[in-house]
JSON list of C-alpha atoms in Angstrom, two decimals:
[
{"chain": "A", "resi": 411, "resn": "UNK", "atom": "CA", "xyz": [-103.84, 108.49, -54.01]},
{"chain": "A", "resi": 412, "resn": "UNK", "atom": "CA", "xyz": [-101.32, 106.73, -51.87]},
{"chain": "A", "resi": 413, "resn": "UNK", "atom": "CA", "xyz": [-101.59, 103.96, -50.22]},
{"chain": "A", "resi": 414, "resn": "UNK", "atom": "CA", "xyz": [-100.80, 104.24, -46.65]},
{"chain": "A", "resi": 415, "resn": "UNK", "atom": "CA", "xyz": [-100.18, 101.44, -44.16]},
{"chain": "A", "resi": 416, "resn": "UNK", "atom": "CA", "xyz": [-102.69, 102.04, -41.52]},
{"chain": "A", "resi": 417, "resn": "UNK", "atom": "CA", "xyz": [-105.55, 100.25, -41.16]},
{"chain": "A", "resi": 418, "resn": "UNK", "atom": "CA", "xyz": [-108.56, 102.74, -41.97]},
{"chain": "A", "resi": 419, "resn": "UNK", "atom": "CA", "xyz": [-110.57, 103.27, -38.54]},
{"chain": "A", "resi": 420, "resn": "UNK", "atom": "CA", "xyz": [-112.43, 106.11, -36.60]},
{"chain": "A", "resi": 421, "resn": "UNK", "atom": "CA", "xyz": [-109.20, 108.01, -34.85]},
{"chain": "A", "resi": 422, "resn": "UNK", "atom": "CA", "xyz": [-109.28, 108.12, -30.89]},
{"chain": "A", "resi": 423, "resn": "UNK", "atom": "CA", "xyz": [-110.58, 111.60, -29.50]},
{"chain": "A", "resi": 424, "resn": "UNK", "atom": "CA", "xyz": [-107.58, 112.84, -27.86]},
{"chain": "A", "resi": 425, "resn": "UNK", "atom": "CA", "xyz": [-104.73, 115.54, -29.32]},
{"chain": "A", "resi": 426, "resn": "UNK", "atom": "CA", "xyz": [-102.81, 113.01, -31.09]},
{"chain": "A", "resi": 427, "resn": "UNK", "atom": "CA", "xyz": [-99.64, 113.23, -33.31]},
{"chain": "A", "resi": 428, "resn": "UNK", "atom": "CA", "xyz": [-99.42, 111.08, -35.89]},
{"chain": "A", "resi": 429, "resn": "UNK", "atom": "CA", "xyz": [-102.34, 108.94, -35.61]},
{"chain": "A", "resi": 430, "resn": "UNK", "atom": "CA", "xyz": [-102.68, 105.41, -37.08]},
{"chain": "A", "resi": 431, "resn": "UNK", "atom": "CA", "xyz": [-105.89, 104.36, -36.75]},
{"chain": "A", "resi": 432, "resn": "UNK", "atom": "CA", "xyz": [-106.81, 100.79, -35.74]},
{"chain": "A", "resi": 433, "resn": "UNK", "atom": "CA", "xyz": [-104.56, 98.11, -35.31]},
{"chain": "A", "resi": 434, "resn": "UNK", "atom": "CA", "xyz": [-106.36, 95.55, -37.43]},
{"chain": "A", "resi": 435, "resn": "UNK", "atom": "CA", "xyz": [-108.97, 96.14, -40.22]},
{"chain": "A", "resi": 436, "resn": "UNK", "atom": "CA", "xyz": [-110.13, 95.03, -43.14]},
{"chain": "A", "resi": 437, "resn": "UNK", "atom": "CA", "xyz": [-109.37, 97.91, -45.21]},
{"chain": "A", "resi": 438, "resn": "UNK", "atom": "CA", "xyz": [-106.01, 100.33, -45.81]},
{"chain": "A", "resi": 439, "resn": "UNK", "atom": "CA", "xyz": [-106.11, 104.01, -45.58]},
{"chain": "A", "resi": 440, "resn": "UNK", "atom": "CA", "xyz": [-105.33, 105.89, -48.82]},
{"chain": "A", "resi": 441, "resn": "UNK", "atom": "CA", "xyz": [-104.39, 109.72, -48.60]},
{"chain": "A", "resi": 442, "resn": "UNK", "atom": "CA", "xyz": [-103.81, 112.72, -51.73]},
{"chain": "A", "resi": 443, "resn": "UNK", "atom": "CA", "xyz": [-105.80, 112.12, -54.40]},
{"chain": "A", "resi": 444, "resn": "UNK", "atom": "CA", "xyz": [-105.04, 112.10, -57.80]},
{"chain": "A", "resi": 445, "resn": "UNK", "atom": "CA", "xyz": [-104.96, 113.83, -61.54]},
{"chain": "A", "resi": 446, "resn": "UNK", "atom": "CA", "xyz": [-108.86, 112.80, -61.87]},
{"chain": "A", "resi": 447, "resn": "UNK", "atom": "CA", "xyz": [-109.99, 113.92, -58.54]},
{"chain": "A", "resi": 448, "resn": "UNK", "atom": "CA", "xyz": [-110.92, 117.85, -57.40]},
{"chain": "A", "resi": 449, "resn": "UNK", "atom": "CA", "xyz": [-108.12, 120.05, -55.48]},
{"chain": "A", "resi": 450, "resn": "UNK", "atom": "CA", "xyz": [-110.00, 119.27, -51.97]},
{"chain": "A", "resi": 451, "resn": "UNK", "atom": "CA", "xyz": [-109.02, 115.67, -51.75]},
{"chain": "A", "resi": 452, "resn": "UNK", "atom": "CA", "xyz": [-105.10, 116.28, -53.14]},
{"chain": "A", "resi": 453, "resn": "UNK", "atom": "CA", "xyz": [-104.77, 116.37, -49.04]},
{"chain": "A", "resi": 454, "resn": "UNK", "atom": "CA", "xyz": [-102.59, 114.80, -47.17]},
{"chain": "A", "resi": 455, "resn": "UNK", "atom": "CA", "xyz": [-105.16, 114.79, -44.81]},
{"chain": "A", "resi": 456, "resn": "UNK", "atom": "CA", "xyz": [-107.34, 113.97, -47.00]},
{"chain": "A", "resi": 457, "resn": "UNK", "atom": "CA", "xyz": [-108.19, 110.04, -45.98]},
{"chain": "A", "resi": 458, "resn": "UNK", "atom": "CA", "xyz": [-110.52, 107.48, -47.55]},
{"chain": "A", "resi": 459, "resn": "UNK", "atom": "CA", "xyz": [-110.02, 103.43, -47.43]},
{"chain": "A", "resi": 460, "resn": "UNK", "atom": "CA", "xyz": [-109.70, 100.54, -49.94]},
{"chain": "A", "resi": 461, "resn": "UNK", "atom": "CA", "xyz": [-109.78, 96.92, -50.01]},
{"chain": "A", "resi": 462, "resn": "UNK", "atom": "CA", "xyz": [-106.58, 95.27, -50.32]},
{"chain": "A", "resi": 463, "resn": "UNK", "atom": "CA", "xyz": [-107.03, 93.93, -53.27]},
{"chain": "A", "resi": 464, "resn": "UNK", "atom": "CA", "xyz": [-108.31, 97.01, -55.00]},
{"chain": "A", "resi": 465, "resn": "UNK", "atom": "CA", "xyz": [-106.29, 98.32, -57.90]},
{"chain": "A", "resi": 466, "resn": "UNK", "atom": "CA", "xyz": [-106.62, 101.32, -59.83]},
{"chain": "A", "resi": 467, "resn": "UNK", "atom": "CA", "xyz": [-104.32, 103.80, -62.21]},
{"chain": "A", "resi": 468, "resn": "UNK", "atom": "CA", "xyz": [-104.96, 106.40, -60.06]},
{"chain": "A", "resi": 469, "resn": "UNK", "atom": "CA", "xyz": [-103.30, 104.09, -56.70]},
{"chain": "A", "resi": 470, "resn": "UNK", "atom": "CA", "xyz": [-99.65, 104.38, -56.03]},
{"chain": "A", "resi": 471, "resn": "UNK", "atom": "CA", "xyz": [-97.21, 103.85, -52.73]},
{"chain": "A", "resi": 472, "resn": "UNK", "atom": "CA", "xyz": [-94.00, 105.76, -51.00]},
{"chain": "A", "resi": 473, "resn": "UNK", "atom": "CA", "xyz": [-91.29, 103.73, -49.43]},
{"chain": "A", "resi": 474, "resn": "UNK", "atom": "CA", "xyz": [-90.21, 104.69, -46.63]},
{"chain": "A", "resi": 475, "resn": "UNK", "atom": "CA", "xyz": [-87.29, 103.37, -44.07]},
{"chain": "A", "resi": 476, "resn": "UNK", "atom": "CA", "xyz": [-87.41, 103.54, -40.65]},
{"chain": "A", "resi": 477, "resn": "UNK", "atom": "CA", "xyz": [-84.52, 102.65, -38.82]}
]
């Protein structure tokens, strides 16, 4: 899984590209699975959440730069 910087939230109804989610939330979005996972949730639309503090070997993160 990666962790993903959107807060995890029910997506708005219209087309939308690129949607975030919520703009505050007590959770963070994590997309892909993993190794120990089946081949449906290797997704990148694939989307669950996790506390903040959550770890796991399975949890990992992309940086990214936006200028």
């Amino acid at each position: 899984f990666e962790w993903c910087h959107d807060h995890y939230g029910p997506y708005s109804s219209l087309p939308q590209t690129n949607p975030t989610g919520p703009s505050v939330g007590s959770s963070r979005v994590i997309r892909g699975g993993s190794y120990s996972f089946n081949g449906t949730s290797s997704r990148s639309a694939d989307r669950t959440d996790t506390g903040p503090v959550t770890g796991a070997n399975y949890f990992g993160f992309r940086l990214a730069f936006a200028p």
